[in-house]
Amino acid sequence: MTTPFAPRVFSGMQPTGNLHLGNYLGAMVNWIAMQSTHQCIYCVVDLHAITVAQDPVALRRAIIEVTAAYLACGLDPKQSIIFNQSQVAEHAELAWIFNCVARLGWLNRMTQFKEKAGKDRENVAVGLYAYPVLMAADILVYKATHVPVGDDQKQHLELSRDIAQKFNMDFAGSIASHGFGEVFFPLPEPMITGPATRVMSLRDGTKKMSKSDVSDYSRINLTDSPEAIAQKIRKAKTDPEPLPSEEKGLAGRAEAENLVGIYAALTGADVSSVLGEFGGGQFSRFKTALADAAVARLSPISADMRRWLDDEGAVEAVLAEGSARARAIAAPVMREVRDIVGLLRSR
Ligand code: TRP
C-alpha cells in the first residue's frame, strides 16, 4: 500500500522522576537528530502519568522538569512542536473513540500492563489498562507515521497499528463517502532505537537504567553534579577481570559491556576502538575517563536545565505555544473523525 501520508514523527515521555543518561542516549539523541529531517512532535505525556497515583504538586513540577530537560538536551521549539498532552483535549477525545474500536482481547495481551498491575489487578486504575489506547490516540490524532520508541514500547505500537487498521476498515464506507480517501489513518512505524544505546543500570548490567529503580546509584540523572557523576561511576558494579581488548571478550560481562557502550555513545567512538585504548587495563583508569566524558557531555545540559527551571514561566510559555500548534493539527483531524463516526459537529 502506498501511503498518502506525509512523514511525521511523534514521541513522548512521561513526567515522572528525573530524566537520566539512559533517556538521553537511548531516546533524546535520536529525537534531536530527527528534527532536521522530519516534522517532529514531542510530547510530555502527563495523562499517561496519572494512570498511577501522582502527587499533584510533584506532577506539576515534573511536567516543568521534563520539558526543561527536553529543551536543555536540544529539542528546539522553533523546529519541532513541544507540548504537554493534557493541553490538547483531542488526545483524550480520540482515545474514547478508540476505546470503542480496540478489543478487550487485544488489551489483555499487553505485557506491560501485566507487569505494572502485578498481583493487584483488580485494584489498578482502568486508565492503566486503557493506557495503550491513549497512546494510539496520541500518535494518530496527528496522523504521525514514525514513532521513535524503546523496544519496551513495541507491543504498544503494534496495537496502535491494529487500531488504525480496524478504524480504517470499520468505517471504510463512511471514510470514502466523506471524501477522505481510502485510508484515514496511517499505520505508524516504530523506529526502534539501536542496541548500542541501550543503557543499563550501573548496579546490574542486565536491567535497564530506570527512573523507578530505588537506588539512585543505578543511574546518572541529567541534573547530577560532576561530583555525583564521578562517584556513581566509581561505584558502578564491575567484575574483577581487566577490560578485554576485543569486543567478543565482553560476552557474558554485562556490566563491562554497559560501561564500554556508554563511553562509546558519549564520545562517538565505536566499541572496538574504545577497547583498543582501554583493553587490558584496570577498570579504575577507564572509569576516570568515563566520568570525564559523562561530565563533559552532561554539564552543559544540566546548566541549561537549571536556567530553564529558574524561569518556570518561560517553560510554561513554550508548552502553551506548542499546545496551540499541536491543537491546530489535531482539531481538524478530530472533526473529520466525528464526521466519519456519525457524531454531529458543534457549530
Ligand atoms: N508509553 C510511552 C513510554 O512509556 C510514552 C508514550 C505515550 C508514547 N504516548 C506515546 C511514546 C506516543 C510514543 C508515542 O515510554
mmCIF file of C-alpha atoms and ligand atoms in Angstrom:
data_model
loop_
_atom_site.group_PDB
_atom_site.id
_atom_site.type_symbol
_atom_site.label_atom_id
_atom_site.label_comp_id
_atom_site.label_asym_id
_atom_site.label_seq_id
_atom_site.Cartn_x
_atom_site.Cartn_y
_atom_site.Cartn_z
ATOM 1 C CA MET A 1 0.000 0.000 0.000
ATOM 2 C CA THR A 2 1.457 3.350 -0.931
ATOM 3 C CA THR A 3 0.650 5.805 1.767
ATOM 4 C CA PRO A 4 -0.703 9.236 1.036
ATOM 5 C CA PHE A 5 0.660 10.433 4.352
ATOM 6 C CA ALA A 6 3.433 12.963 4.774
ATOM 7 C CA PRO A 7 6.127 11.687 7.121
ATOM 8 C CA ARG A 8 5.628 12.977 10.629
ATOM 9 C CA VAL A 9 7.352 11.911 13.847
ATOM 10 C CA PHE A 10 5.597 11.725 17.201
ATOM 11 C CA SER A 11 7.042 10.623 20.516
ATOM 12 C CA GLY A 12 6.599 11.271 24.200
ATOM 13 C CA MET A 13 7.944 10.680 27.678
ATOM 14 C CA GLN A 14 6.148 10.556 30.975
ATOM 15 C CA PRO A 15 6.698 13.334 33.501
ATOM 16 C CA THR A 16 7.683 11.056 36.334
ATOM 17 C CA GLY A 17 11.056 11.379 38.020
ATOM 18 C CA ASN A 18 14.175 12.828 36.548
ATOM 19 C CA LEU A 19 15.480 12.087 33.092
ATOM 20 C CA HIS A 20 18.718 10.135 33.127
ATOM 21 C CA LEU A 21 21.573 9.135 30.883
ATOM 22 C CA GLY A 22 19.554 6.224 29.507
ATOM 23 C CA ASN A 23 16.756 8.527 28.347
ATOM 24 C CA TYR A 24 19.342 10.866 26.864
ATOM 25 C CA LEU A 25 21.498 8.377 24.938
ATOM 26 C CA GLY A 26 18.656 5.947 24.207
ATOM 27 C CA ALA A 27 15.990 8.401 23.092
ATOM 28 C CA MET A 28 16.813 12.100 23.133
ATOM 29 C CA VAL A 29 19.859 11.873 20.915
ATOM 30 C CA ASN A 30 17.655 10.301 18.221
ATOM 31 C CA TRP A 31 14.843 12.743 18.746
ATOM 32 C CA ILE A 32 17.259 15.635 18.363
ATOM 33 C CA ALA A 33 18.742 14.236 15.148
ATOM 34 C CA MET A 34 15.320 13.694 13.606
ATOM 35 C CA GLN A 35 14.410 17.341 13.971
ATOM 36 C CA SER A 36 16.452 18.229 10.933
ATOM 37 C CA THR A 37 14.988 15.510 8.713
ATOM 38 C CA HIS A 38 11.329 15.304 9.776
ATOM 39 C CA GLN A 39 8.473 17.325 11.129
ATOM 40 C CA CYS A 40 8.562 16.265 14.779
ATOM 41 C CA ILE A 41 6.041 16.472 17.592
ATOM 42 C CA TYR A 42 7.433 15.792 21.069
ATOM 43 C CA CYS A 43 5.004 15.448 23.906
ATOM 44 C CA VAL A 44 5.164 15.351 27.690
ATOM 45 C CA VAL A 45 2.551 12.682 28.318
ATOM 46 C CA ASP A 46 1.002 13.867 31.556
ATOM 47 C CA LEU A 47 -2.267 11.986 31.022
ATOM 48 C CA HIS A 48 -0.262 8.774 30.905
ATOM 49 C CA ALA A 49 1.459 9.666 34.174
ATOM 50 C CA ILE A 50 -1.833 9.769 36.100
ATOM 51 C CA THR A 51 -2.630 6.145 35.278
ATOM 52 C CA VAL A 52 -0.859 5.539 38.588
ATOM 53 C CA ALA A 53 -1.327 7.822 41.604
ATOM 54 C CA GLN A 54 0.672 11.069 41.461
ATOM 55 C CA ASP A 55 1.064 13.806 43.998
ATOM 56 C CA PRO A 56 -0.387 16.901 42.276
ATOM 57 C CA VAL A 57 2.389 19.251 43.369
ATOM 58 C CA ALA A 58 5.078 16.793 42.287
ATOM 59 C CA LEU A 59 3.309 16.099 38.981
ATOM 60 C CA ARG A 60 3.157 19.775 38.108
ATOM 61 C CA ARG A 61 6.847 20.122 38.898
ATOM 62 C CA ALA A 62 7.699 17.001 36.884
ATOM 63 C CA ILE A 63 5.925 18.355 33.794
ATOM 64 C CA ILE A 64 8.057 21.502 34.006
ATOM 65 C CA GLU A 65 11.230 19.464 34.648
ATOM 66 C CA VAL A 66 10.813 17.069 31.757
ATOM 67 C CA THR A 67 10.084 19.981 29.458
ATOM 68 C CA ALA A 68 13.193 21.771 30.736
ATOM 69 C CA ALA A 69 15.172 18.599 30.055
ATOM 70 C CA TYR A 70 13.784 18.380 26.506
ATOM 71 C CA LEU A 71 14.861 21.955 25.867
ATOM 72 C CA ALA A 72 18.244 21.632 27.553
ATOM 73 C CA CYS A 73 19.063 18.468 25.606
ATOM 74 C CA GLY A 74 18.449 20.264 22.334
ATOM 75 C CA LEU A 75 14.824 19.871 21.297
ATOM 76 C CA ASP A 76 14.110 23.122 19.548
ATOM 77 C CA PRO A 77 10.622 24.616 19.913
ATOM 78 C CA LYS A 78 11.129 26.579 16.700
ATOM 79 C CA GLN A 79 11.812 23.450 14.680
ATOM 80 C CA SER A 80 9.562 20.979 16.470
ATOM 81 C CA ILE A 81 6.295 21.065 18.358
ATOM 82 C CA ILE A 82 6.934 20.647 22.093
ATOM 83 C CA PHE A 83 3.899 20.470 24.340
ATOM 84 C CA ASN A 84 2.123 18.604 27.101
ATOM 85 C CA GLN A 85 -0.621 16.143 26.271
ATOM 86 C CA SER A 86 -3.362 17.405 28.594
ATOM 87 C CA GLN A 87 -3.461 20.832 26.945
ATOM 88 C CA VAL A 88 -4.711 19.259 23.734
ATOM 89 C CA ALA A 89 -8.094 17.744 24.606
ATOM 90 C CA GLU A 90 -8.263 15.896 21.273
ATOM 91 C CA HIS A 91 -5.929 13.197 22.666
ATOM 92 C CA ALA A 92 -8.498 12.184 25.281
ATOM 93 C CA GLU A 93 -11.362 12.559 22.843
ATOM 94 C CA LEU A 94 -9.843 10.312 20.200
ATOM 95 C CA ALA A 95 -8.842 7.850 22.925
ATOM 96 C CA TRP A 96 -12.523 7.406 23.764
ATOM 97 C CA ILE A 97 -13.400 6.678 20.149
ATOM 98 C CA PHE A 98 -10.508 4.192 20.059
ATOM 99 C CA ASN A 99 -11.740 2.562 23.279
ATOM 100 C CA CYS A 100 -14.739 1.627 21.178
ATOM 101 C CA VAL A 101 -12.556 0.290 18.341
ATOM 102 C CA ALA A 102 -9.914 -1.675 20.286
ATOM 103 C CA ARG A 103 -10.937 -5.130 21.509
ATOM 104 C CA LEU A 104 -10.670 -6.374 25.066
ATOM 105 C CA GLY A 105 -8.713 -9.368 23.839
ATOM 106 C CA TRP A 106 -6.050 -7.113 22.310
ATOM 107 C CA LEU A 107 -5.500 -5.249 25.558
ATOM 108 C CA ASN A 108 -5.425 -8.479 27.528
ATOM 109 C CA ARG A 109 -2.245 -9.391 25.697
ATOM 110 C CA MET A 110 -0.311 -6.272 26.739
ATOM 111 C CA THR A 111 2.697 -7.458 28.716
ATOM 112 C CA GLN A 112 3.474 -4.063 30.214
ATOM 113 C CA PHE A 113 0.040 -3.942 31.836
ATOM 114 C CA LYS A 114 0.578 -7.386 33.320
ATOM 115 C CA GLU A 115 3.930 -6.299 34.734
ATOM 116 C CA LYS A 116 2.680 -2.983 36.077
ATOM 117 C CA ALA A 117 -0.528 -4.350 37.554
ATOM 118 C CA GLY A 118 1.221 -7.349 39.084
ATOM 119 C CA LYS A 119 -0.888 -9.316 41.513
ATOM 120 C CA ASP A 120 -3.111 -6.369 42.304
ATOM 121 C CA ARG A 121 -5.005 -6.421 39.011
ATOM 122 C CA GLU A 122 -8.458 -5.860 40.456
ATOM 123 C CA ASN A 123 -7.285 -2.727 42.138
ATOM 124 C CA VAL A 124 -5.436 -0.765 39.440
ATOM 125 C CA ALA A 125 -6.966 2.164 37.572
ATOM 126 C CA VAL A 126 -8.994 1.471 34.441
ATOM 127 C CA GLY A 127 -6.711 4.058 32.842
ATOM 128 C CA LEU A 128 -3.685 1.827 33.350
ATOM 129 C CA TYR A 129 -5.415 -0.854 31.341
ATOM 130 C CA ALA A 130 -6.518 1.574 28.621
ATOM 131 C CA TYR A 131 -3.078 3.261 28.527
ATOM 132 C CA PRO A 132 -2.058 1.838 25.122
ATOM 133 C CA VAL A 133 -5.315 3.081 23.593
ATOM 134 C CA LEU A 134 -4.469 6.620 24.674
ATOM 135 C CA MET A 135 -1.008 6.102 23.220
ATOM 136 C CA ALA A 136 -2.580 5.178 19.863
ATOM 137 C CA ALA A 137 -4.659 8.359 20.029
ATOM 138 C CA ASP A 138 -1.538 10.447 20.794
ATOM 139 C CA ILE A 139 0.057 9.265 17.595
ATOM 140 C CA LEU A 140 -2.914 9.093 15.285
ATOM 141 C CA VAL A 141 -4.553 12.390 16.183
ATOM 142 C CA TYR A 142 -1.589 13.851 14.243
ATOM 143 C CA LYS A 143 -1.597 11.076 11.634
ATOM 144 C CA ALA A 144 2.021 10.540 12.649
ATOM 145 C CA THR A 145 3.856 7.980 10.521
ATOM 146 C CA HIS A 146 7.038 7.358 12.532
ATOM 147 C CA VAL A 147 7.385 6.778 16.248
ATOM 148 C CA PRO A 148 10.815 6.505 17.896
ATOM 149 C CA VAL A 149 10.391 4.266 20.933
ATOM 150 C CA GLY A 150 12.377 1.861 23.056
ATOM 151 C CA ASP A 151 11.816 -1.834 22.493
ATOM 152 C CA ASP A 152 9.589 -1.986 25.591
ATOM 153 C CA GLN A 153 7.015 0.045 23.647
ATOM 154 C CA LYS A 154 6.992 -2.091 20.525
ATOM 155 C CA GLN A 155 3.910 -4.026 21.514
ATOM 156 C CA HIS A 156 2.011 -0.823 22.227
ATOM 157 C CA LEU A 157 2.923 0.462 18.813
ATOM 158 C CA GLU A 158 1.665 -2.702 17.186
ATOM 159 C CA LEU A 159 -1.601 -2.116 18.993
ATOM 160 C CA SER A 160 -1.702 1.411 17.540
ATOM 161 C CA ARG A 161 -1.374 -0.083 14.081
ATOM 162 C CA ASP A 162 -4.149 -2.577 14.793
ATOM 163 C CA ILE A 163 -6.432 0.208 15.992
ATOM 164 C CA ALA A 164 -5.659 2.372 12.946
ATOM 165 C CA GLN A 165 -6.331 -0.531 10.643
ATOM 166 C CA LYS A 166 -9.583 -1.541 12.319
ATOM 167 C CA PHE A 167 -10.827 2.051 12.249
ATOM 168 C CA ASN A 168 -9.956 2.296 8.560
ATOM 169 C CA MET A 169 -11.831 -0.966 7.867
ATOM 170 C CA ASP A 170 -14.823 -0.482 10.161
ATOM 171 C CA PHE A 171 -15.523 2.954 8.741
ATOM 172 C CA ALA A 172 -14.291 2.384 5.186
ATOM 173 C CA GLY A 173 -17.664 3.304 3.686
ATOM 174 C CA SER A 174 -18.032 6.447 5.715
ATOM 175 C CA ILE A 175 -14.410 7.486 5.101
ATOM 176 C CA ALA A 176 -14.974 7.181 1.356
ATOM 177 C CA SER A 177 -18.371 8.865 1.324
ATOM 178 C CA HIS A 178 -16.967 11.866 3.169
ATOM 179 C CA GLY A 179 -14.257 12.152 0.554
ATOM 180 C CA PHE A 180 -11.426 11.357 2.961
ATOM 181 C CA GLY A 181 -9.819 8.845 0.609
ATOM 182 C CA GLU A 182 -9.323 5.130 1.078
ATOM 183 C CA VAL A 183 -7.474 5.049 4.361
ATOM 184 C CA PHE A 184 -7.953 7.651 7.021
ATOM 185 C CA PHE A 185 -5.201 6.800 9.489
ATOM 186 C CA PRO A 186 -1.632 5.800 8.572
ATOM 187 C CA LEU A 187 -0.192 2.669 10.181
ATOM 188 C CA PRO A 188 2.581 4.226 12.294
ATOM 189 C CA GLU A 189 6.029 2.657 12.043
ATOM 190 C CA PRO A 190 8.164 2.105 15.125
ATOM 191 C CA MET A 191 11.707 3.418 14.915
ATOM 192 C CA ILE A 192 13.339 1.186 17.487
ATOM 193 C CA THR A 193 16.449 2.754 18.901
ATOM 194 C CA GLY A 194 19.632 0.789 18.325
ATOM 195 C CA PRO A 195 21.086 -1.678 20.823
ATOM 196 C CA ALA A 196 24.297 0.363 21.035
ATOM 197 C CA THR A 197 22.413 2.953 23.018
ATOM 198 C CA ARG A 198 20.605 0.639 25.400
ATOM 199 C CA VAL A 199 21.892 1.954 28.690
ATOM 200 C CA MET A 200 21.717 -0.448 31.621
ATOM 201 C CA SER A 201 21.676 0.089 35.381
ATOM 202 C CA LEU A 202 25.042 0.865 36.990
ATOM 203 C CA ARG A 203 24.188 -1.657 39.733
ATOM 204 C CA ASP A 204 23.027 -4.503 37.487
ATOM 205 C CA GLY A 205 24.105 -4.741 33.858
ATOM 206 C CA THR A 206 21.114 -6.919 32.966
ATOM 207 C CA LYS A 207 18.477 -4.325 33.924
ATOM 208 C CA LYS A 208 17.660 -1.161 32.003
ATOM 209 C CA MET A 209 18.638 2.139 33.607
ATOM 210 C CA SER A 210 15.343 3.320 35.040
ATOM 211 C CA LYS A 211 13.834 6.281 36.844
ATOM 212 C CA SER A 212 11.899 3.939 39.073
ATOM 213 C CA ASP A 213 14.913 2.000 40.402
ATOM 214 C CA VAL A 214 15.049 2.528 44.190
ATOM 215 C CA SER A 215 18.821 3.021 44.113
ATOM 216 C CA ASP A 216 19.912 6.425 42.815
ATOM 217 C CA TYR A 217 23.338 4.821 42.274
ATOM 218 C CA SER A 218 21.809 2.788 39.452
ATOM 219 C CA ARG A 219 21.502 5.818 37.181
ATOM 220 C CA ILE A 220 23.090 9.117 36.200
ATOM 221 C CA ASN A 221 20.493 11.857 36.255
ATOM 222 C CA LEU A 222 20.789 14.776 33.852
ATOM 223 C CA THR A 223 20.839 17.062 36.898
ATOM 224 C CA ASP A 224 23.610 15.236 38.810
ATOM 225 C CA SER A 225 26.626 17.327 39.818
ATOM 226 C CA PRO A 226 30.048 16.412 38.359
ATOM 227 C CA GLU A 227 31.000 15.002 41.789
ATOM 228 C CA ALA A 228 27.881 12.829 41.908
ATOM 229 C CA ILE A 229 28.520 11.571 38.367
ATOM 230 C CA ALA A 230 32.130 10.680 39.187
ATOM 231 C CA GLN A 231 31.116 8.943 42.395
ATOM 232 C CA LYS A 232 28.350 6.901 40.787
ATOM 233 C CA ILE A 233 30.728 5.749 38.057
ATOM 234 C CA ARG A 234 33.437 4.908 40.589
ATOM 235 C CA LYS A 235 30.943 2.770 42.499
ATOM 236 C CA ALA A 236 29.416 1.210 39.392
ATOM 237 C CA LYS A 237 29.393 -2.572 39.525
ATOM 238 C CA THR A 238 32.134 -4.306 37.537
ATOM 239 C CA ASP A 239 33.795 -7.704 37.602
ATOM 240 C CA PRO A 240 37.364 -8.461 38.749
ATOM 241 C CA GLU A 241 38.780 -9.065 35.251
ATOM 242 C CA PRO A 242 40.558 -6.287 33.342
ATOM 243 C CA LEU A 243 38.765 -4.913 30.281
ATOM 244 C CA PRO A 244 39.144 -7.140 27.216
ATOM 245 C CA SER A 245 40.947 -5.879 24.133
ATOM 246 C CA GLU A 246 38.323 -7.167 21.730
ATOM 247 C CA GLU A 247 34.561 -6.974 21.539
ATOM 248 C CA LYS A 248 33.974 -10.692 21.898
ATOM 249 C CA GLY A 249 35.643 -10.538 25.303
ATOM 250 C CA LEU A 250 32.630 -8.599 26.559
ATOM 251 C CA ALA A 251 30.323 -11.595 26.151
ATOM 252 C CA GLY A 252 28.771 -12.598 29.459
ATOM 253 C CA ARG A 253 30.136 -9.463 31.147
ATOM 254 C CA ALA A 254 27.045 -7.290 31.229
ATOM 255 C CA GLU A 255 28.462 -4.551 33.456
ATOM 256 C CA ALA A 256 31.669 -4.153 31.477
ATOM 257 C CA GLU A 257 29.718 -4.150 28.230
ATOM 258 C CA ASN A 258 27.376 -1.481 29.543
ATOM 259 C CA LEU A 259 30.133 0.878 30.692
ATOM 260 C CA VAL A 260 32.056 0.482 27.451
ATOM 261 C CA GLY A 261 28.839 1.065 25.489
ATOM 262 C CA ILE A 262 28.124 4.237 27.440
ATOM 263 C CA TYR A 263 31.649 5.527 26.838
ATOM 264 C CA ALA A 264 31.353 4.794 23.127
ATOM 265 C CA ALA A 265 27.989 6.549 22.888
ATOM 266 C CA LEU A 266 29.235 9.580 24.833
ATOM 267 C CA THR A 267 32.373 10.043 22.805
ATOM 268 C CA GLY A 268 31.092 8.912 19.395
ATOM 269 C CA ALA A 269 33.789 6.228 19.201
ATOM 270 C CA ASP A 270 32.991 2.616 18.358
ATOM 271 C CA VAL A 271 33.291 -0.151 20.921
ATOM 272 C CA SER A 272 36.305 -1.792 19.331
ATOM 273 C CA SER A 273 38.348 1.394 19.363
ATOM 274 C CA VAL A 274 37.384 2.003 22.990
ATOM 275 C CA LEU A 275 38.660 -1.483 23.821
ATOM 276 C CA GLY A 276 41.750 -0.831 21.744
ATOM 277 C CA GLU A 277 42.503 2.075 24.031
ATOM 278 C CA PHE A 278 41.473 0.650 27.412
ATOM 279 C CA GLY A 279 41.665 -3.137 26.904
ATOM 280 C CA GLY A 280 43.982 -4.984 29.267
ATOM 281 C CA GLY A 281 43.898 -2.116 31.737
ATOM 282 C CA GLN A 282 42.173 -1.869 35.086
ATOM 283 C CA PHE A 283 38.680 -0.551 35.423
ATOM 284 C CA SER A 284 39.787 2.382 37.548
ATOM 285 C CA ARG A 285 41.588 4.135 34.694
ATOM 286 C CA PHE A 286 38.687 3.503 32.338
ATOM 287 C CA LYS A 287 36.191 4.727 34.914
ATOM 288 C CA THR A 288 38.049 8.004 35.295
ATOM 289 C CA ALA A 289 37.887 8.553 31.540
ATOM 290 C CA LEU A 290 34.222 7.569 31.523
ATOM 291 C CA ALA A 291 33.391 10.012 34.306
ATOM 292 C CA ASP A 292 35.209 12.801 32.437
ATOM 293 C CA ALA A 293 33.286 12.016 29.250
ATOM 294 C CA ALA A 294 29.956 11.939 31.082
ATOM 295 C CA VAL A 295 30.632 15.218 32.869
ATOM 296 C CA ALA A 296 31.782 16.888 29.647
ATOM 297 C CA ARG A 297 28.603 15.867 27.873
ATOM 298 C CA LEU A 298 26.109 16.410 30.683
ATOM 299 C CA SER A 299 27.277 19.537 32.444
ATOM 300 C CA PRO A 300 26.183 21.956 29.699
ATOM 301 C CA ILE A 301 22.824 20.180 29.674
ATOM 302 C CA SER A 302 22.321 20.414 33.418
ATOM 303 C CA ALA A 303 23.405 24.057 33.419
ATOM 304 C CA ASP A 304 20.872 24.827 30.720
ATOM 305 C CA MET A 305 18.227 22.873 32.563
ATOM 306 C CA ARG A 306 18.831 24.951 35.683
ATOM 307 C CA ARG A 307 18.398 28.132 33.661
ATOM 308 C CA TRP A 308 15.007 26.930 32.410
ATOM 309 C CA LEU A 309 13.976 25.796 35.882
ATOM 310 C CA ASP A 310 14.790 29.250 37.277
ATOM 311 C CA ASP A 311 12.152 30.599 34.916
ATOM 312 C CA GLU A 312 9.141 28.295 35.054
ATOM 313 C CA GLY A 313 7.097 30.918 33.269
ATOM 314 C CA ALA A 314 9.319 30.569 30.205
ATOM 315 C CA VAL A 315 8.859 26.785 30.227
ATOM 316 C CA GLU A 316 5.088 27.194 30.515
ATOM 317 C CA ALA A 317 5.151 29.628 27.597
ATOM 318 C CA VAL A 318 6.920 27.030 25.422
ATOM 319 C CA LEU A 319 4.252 24.462 26.320
ATOM 320 C CA ALA A 320 1.392 26.873 25.684
ATOM 321 C CA GLU A 321 2.710 27.747 22.257
ATOM 322 C CA GLY A 322 3.460 24.142 21.375
ATOM 323 C CA SER A 323 -0.011 23.124 22.510
ATOM 324 C CA ALA A 324 -1.607 25.713 20.257
ATOM 325 C CA ARG A 325 0.377 24.405 17.294
ATOM 326 C CA ALA A 326 -0.474 20.811 18.175
ATOM 327 C CA ARG A 327 -4.165 21.658 18.500
ATOM 328 C CA ALA A 328 -4.109 23.268 15.072
ATOM 329 C CA ILE A 329 -3.243 19.841 13.619
ATOM 330 C CA ALA A 330 -5.343 17.691 15.945
ATOM 331 C CA ALA A 331 -8.612 19.639 15.857
ATOM 332 C CA PRO A 332 -9.322 19.232 12.131
ATOM 333 C CA VAL A 333 -8.460 15.515 12.304
ATOM 334 C CA MET A 334 -10.856 15.127 15.213
ATOM 335 C CA ARG A 335 -13.610 16.985 13.353
ATOM 336 C CA GLU A 336 -13.212 14.546 10.484
ATOM 337 C CA VAL A 337 -13.291 11.620 12.898
ATOM 338 C CA ARG A 338 -16.614 12.918 14.236
ATOM 339 C CA ASP A 339 -17.981 13.076 10.696
ATOM 340 C CA ILE A 340 -16.752 9.569 9.944
ATOM 341 C CA VAL A 341 -18.209 8.047 13.102
ATOM 342 C CA GLY A 342 -21.532 9.851 12.682
ATOM 343 C CA LEU A 343 -21.297 12.315 15.529
ATOM 344 C CA LEU A 344 -22.525 15.848 14.991
ATOM 345 C CA ARG A 345 -20.058 18.708 14.783
ATOM 346 C CA SER A 346 -20.505 21.567 17.170
ATOM 347 C CA ARG A 347 -21.363 24.852 15.452
HETATM 348 N N1 TRP B 1 4.263 4.810 26.613
HETATM 349 C C1 TRP B 1 5.447 5.570 26.327
HETATM 350 C C2 TRP B 1 6.523 5.206 27.370
HETATM 351 O O1 TRP B 1 6.195 4.883 28.485
HETATM 352 C C3 TRP B 1 5.188 7.050 26.359
HETATM 353 C C4 TRP B 1 4.218 7.443 25.306
HETATM 354 C C5 TRP B 1 2.923 7.817 25.475
HETATM 355 C C6 TRP B 1 4.476 7.486 23.904
HETATM 356 N N2 TRP B 1 2.338 8.100 24.270
HETATM 357 C C7 TRP B 1 3.263 7.912 23.291
HETATM 358 C C8 TRP B 1 5.605 7.198 23.126
HETATM 359 C C9 TRP B 1 3.166 8.027 21.918
HETATM 360 C C10 TRP B 1 5.496 7.328 21.734
HETATM 361 C C11 TRP B 1 4.285 7.737 21.157
HETATM 362 O O2 TRP B 1 7.684 5.299 27.063
#
